[in-house]
Amino acid sequence: LAIVARGRSGLVEADRLQKLVRAEDAATREAAAAAWLECATDRAATLKTLLAEPSLVLRCRALDAVRVAPRNEDGEPLLELLAGPPQNDVVERRALAAARAWVAATPAEAASRARAVLTRLASPAVALVRRAQLAATFASGESPPLEQKIAVELLAPCLDASDARPRAAAAKALRDIGGDDALAAALARFTKENIGHARVQLLESVVALRGVDAPDEAAWVADALAKDHDPNVRERAAVRLGRPKTRGAVPALTGGARDPDWFVACAAFVSLGKTGHDDALAPLLDGLRHERWTHRGAAVIGLMHMNRATVVEPLIGMLGDGTPTVARSALAALHEIAGQTEIGADPKAWRAWWDANGSKHLFRDRRESIERQKKYGYEVPDSEIYRGLDVVVFTSRGDHIEHLLERLTIAHRTTEANLVSTAGLHPEAIFVANCTGEIEESDVEPLTWFVRTGGYLFGSCWALSQTIEKLHPSVVRKFETPAGEVLDDVRAAACRPDSGFLRGVFQDGVVPIYHLEGAHLIEVLDPEVAEVLVDSPDAAERHGSGNLAAWFESGHGVILDSVNHFDLQGLEVAQGLKNERERQAYAIDHMGLDYATWRASQKEGYWQTSPRAARNVPDLSAFRFVTNFVRSKRIGDR
């Protein structure tokens, strides 16, 4: 009824549906809310009522309906919500999406609507945050309703707010708006801003809007690296200076390599190599002699990025470093440069190969290999994506991705608590932290180094609090659920369907069910840094947080967390499936089983029981998530 009634005149009988919004059955309540909204004679009043619902799921259902098919009458109820107090994250995201859809619904009025929305959001601080987020979308994309200059002007109250949260949101919005006015605003605000996480966003916007290639551009970022009092700002500056042939970057990065905060120094060493400048070789060679292993290891990675004949002999020399992480990084660097993955950590073997092949070896630019990107594109088999990749699994008590990797014959190695420092981690690897992810103090520094020099870390469930929070605090953390342990099955939704991380994870028409086994739900502390990819109104309503997966950059690397397990999903844990037909329907509706495979399986006996069906029709959504993460690493798109 809701679908049929979209865009049509209201029905006098529609208010009878309001009674069903109080039905005992959850599915009936949601369907009734959607139908009532579409059929109501007073659309604005109905939407206002639904947006005031105590049920968070119904609020989300109403906002989703507006996003899909907005009407003129939706404007005022939406504005009242956006100008009001904070909402749960899942409601916030849907309210912003609904507002964007309402503004764009009538192209002739889009500019005036966009102005009206932004002007209305003048206070409190949460309204200014929403203003900044919407200003960015109203001035970007195809045929935006606002010109860049006007969007920047309307962003001014956010940039000048007394609360740091709107300022940080506005700082990020500037790079999405784009243009000279946005750049001027970012440069002007940076000199006044005294909060570190807002300055990080201003620096990112300046770099995004004009780059670092010209001497004056690099000099501005170099000044932040040398003088900013916040180490996170200095680290981002060091990372952003690591671009090929950036003029003037080498002296600044050489100074950055002496930063008192070791992770800033390591970022500078890696970026020295990424510049590709001949002048970067000397400070990197000096770094190989540093007393701290973190710096020696980062210098090794910098040499790997330089990728030329002069780095081979120094890297061979580092194979004998006393710290396993440094020695293994040197081996990974030689494998990357030479392509000779069959040669182990024997310096004599490498020197013999170099003596025989050095004069004729072709050094390929890592960044310019189009074929490399095609090789790991979205159409290749999973086995090819993982071929030759060093996959390191942190074994633990709760989750076991290693079992799935074994079943798929994907090579990997394992480590465990208190042994990470001896595992020989290097940033060309992928590290997967199984739940529970309970690392020890001795594991923190090598894992932090791994990520911040370019490694990719994927965590599941408890790894959020037991691994990720310890490596890079103050970005995401475990949400403290009021009722304690989270044991539930919830519907999941893609927040960013266009994200490369989610390709193939959420097929059209499929509603994934996340089985939460004591899950640590995600609380986002720095929304300008962390991006939520997957959420769930079900989880938000029942447990207080609906953030199911999020990622963020950490130094040169990336961290991604998902609350579900790899091996406790799908038919293995689905509740109430009584027969073959119900199991098959579940696999199609919630696991994305395609019809061709389903038809071919009709005569198979494994559908008779859930355990047998689970073994033959596994839920690979979590694995696809990890595979996209691996693909992102291999094509270097972060």
Coordinates of N, CA and C in Angstrom, one line a residue, residues 174-175 182-183 186-187 200-213 217-218 220-221 236-237 239-241:
L174 N 34.4 22.3 4.0 CA 35.1 23.2 3.1 C 35.6 22.4 1.9
R175 N 36.3 21.3 2.1 CA 36.9 20.5 1.0 C 35.8 19.9 0.1
A182 N 36.4 28.5 -0.5 CA 36.5 27.5 0.5 C 38.0 27.4 1.0
L183 N 38.9 27.5 0.0 CA 40.3 27.5 0.4 C 40.7 28.7 1.2
A186 N 39.5 28.2 4.7 CA 40.3 27.2 5.5 C 41.6 27.8 5.9
L187 N 42.2 28.6 5.1 CA 43.5 29.2 5.4 C 43.4 30.2 6.5
V200 N 43.2 19.6 12.3 CA 43.4 18.5 11.4 C 42.5 18.6 10.2
Q201 N 41.2 18.9 10.4 CA 40.3 19.0 9.3 C 40.6 20.2 8.4
L202 N 41.0 21.3 9.0 CA 41.4 22.4 8.2 C 42.6 22.1 7.3
L203 N 43.6 21.4 7.9 CA 44.8 21.1 7.1 C 44.4 20.1 6.0
E204 N 43.6 19.2 6.3 CA 43.1 18.2 5.2 C 42.4 19.0 4.1
S205 N 41.6 20.0 4.5 CA 40.9 20.7 3.5 C 41.8 21.6 2.6
V206 N 42.8 22.2 3.2 CA 43.7 23.0 2.5 C 44.5 22.1 1.5
V207 N 44.9 21.0 1.9 CA 45.7 20.1 1.0 C 44.7 19.5 -0.1
A208 N 43.5 19.2 0.3 CA 42.6 18.7 -0.8 C 42.2 19.8 -1.8
L209 N 42.2 21.0 -1.4 CA 41.8 22.1 -2.3 C 42.9 22.7 -3.1
R210 N 44.1 22.6 -2.7 CA 45.2 23.1 -3.6 C 46.4 22.2 -3.7
G211 N 46.5 21.1 -2.9 CA 47.6 20.2 -3.1 C 48.8 20.7 -2.3
V212 N 49.9 20.0 -2.6 CA 51.2 20.3 -2.0 C 52.4 20.3 -3.0
D213 N 52.0 20.3 -4.3 CA 53.1 20.2 -5.3 C 53.9 21.5 -5.5
E217 N 52.8 25.8 -1.6 CA 51.8 24.9 -1.0 C 52.5 23.9 0.0
A218 N 53.6 23.4 -0.4 CA 54.3 22.5 0.5 C 54.8 23.2 1.7
W220 N 53.5 25.6 3.3 CA 52.4 25.8 4.3 C 52.2 24.6 5.2
V221 N 52.2 23.4 4.5 CA 52.0 22.2 5.2 C 53.3 21.9 6.0
R236 N 49.4 14.3 10.3 CA 48.7 14.4 9.0 C 49.5 15.2 8.1
A237 N 50.2 16.3 8.6 CA 51.0 17.1 7.7 C 52.1 16.2 7.1
V239 N 52.1 13.0 6.6 CA 51.5 12.0 5.6 C 51.2 12.7 4.3
R240 N 50.6 13.9 4.4 CA 50.2 14.6 3.2 C 51.4 15.2 2.3
L241 N 52.5 15.3 3.0 CA 53.7 15.7 2.2 C 54.4 14.6 1.5

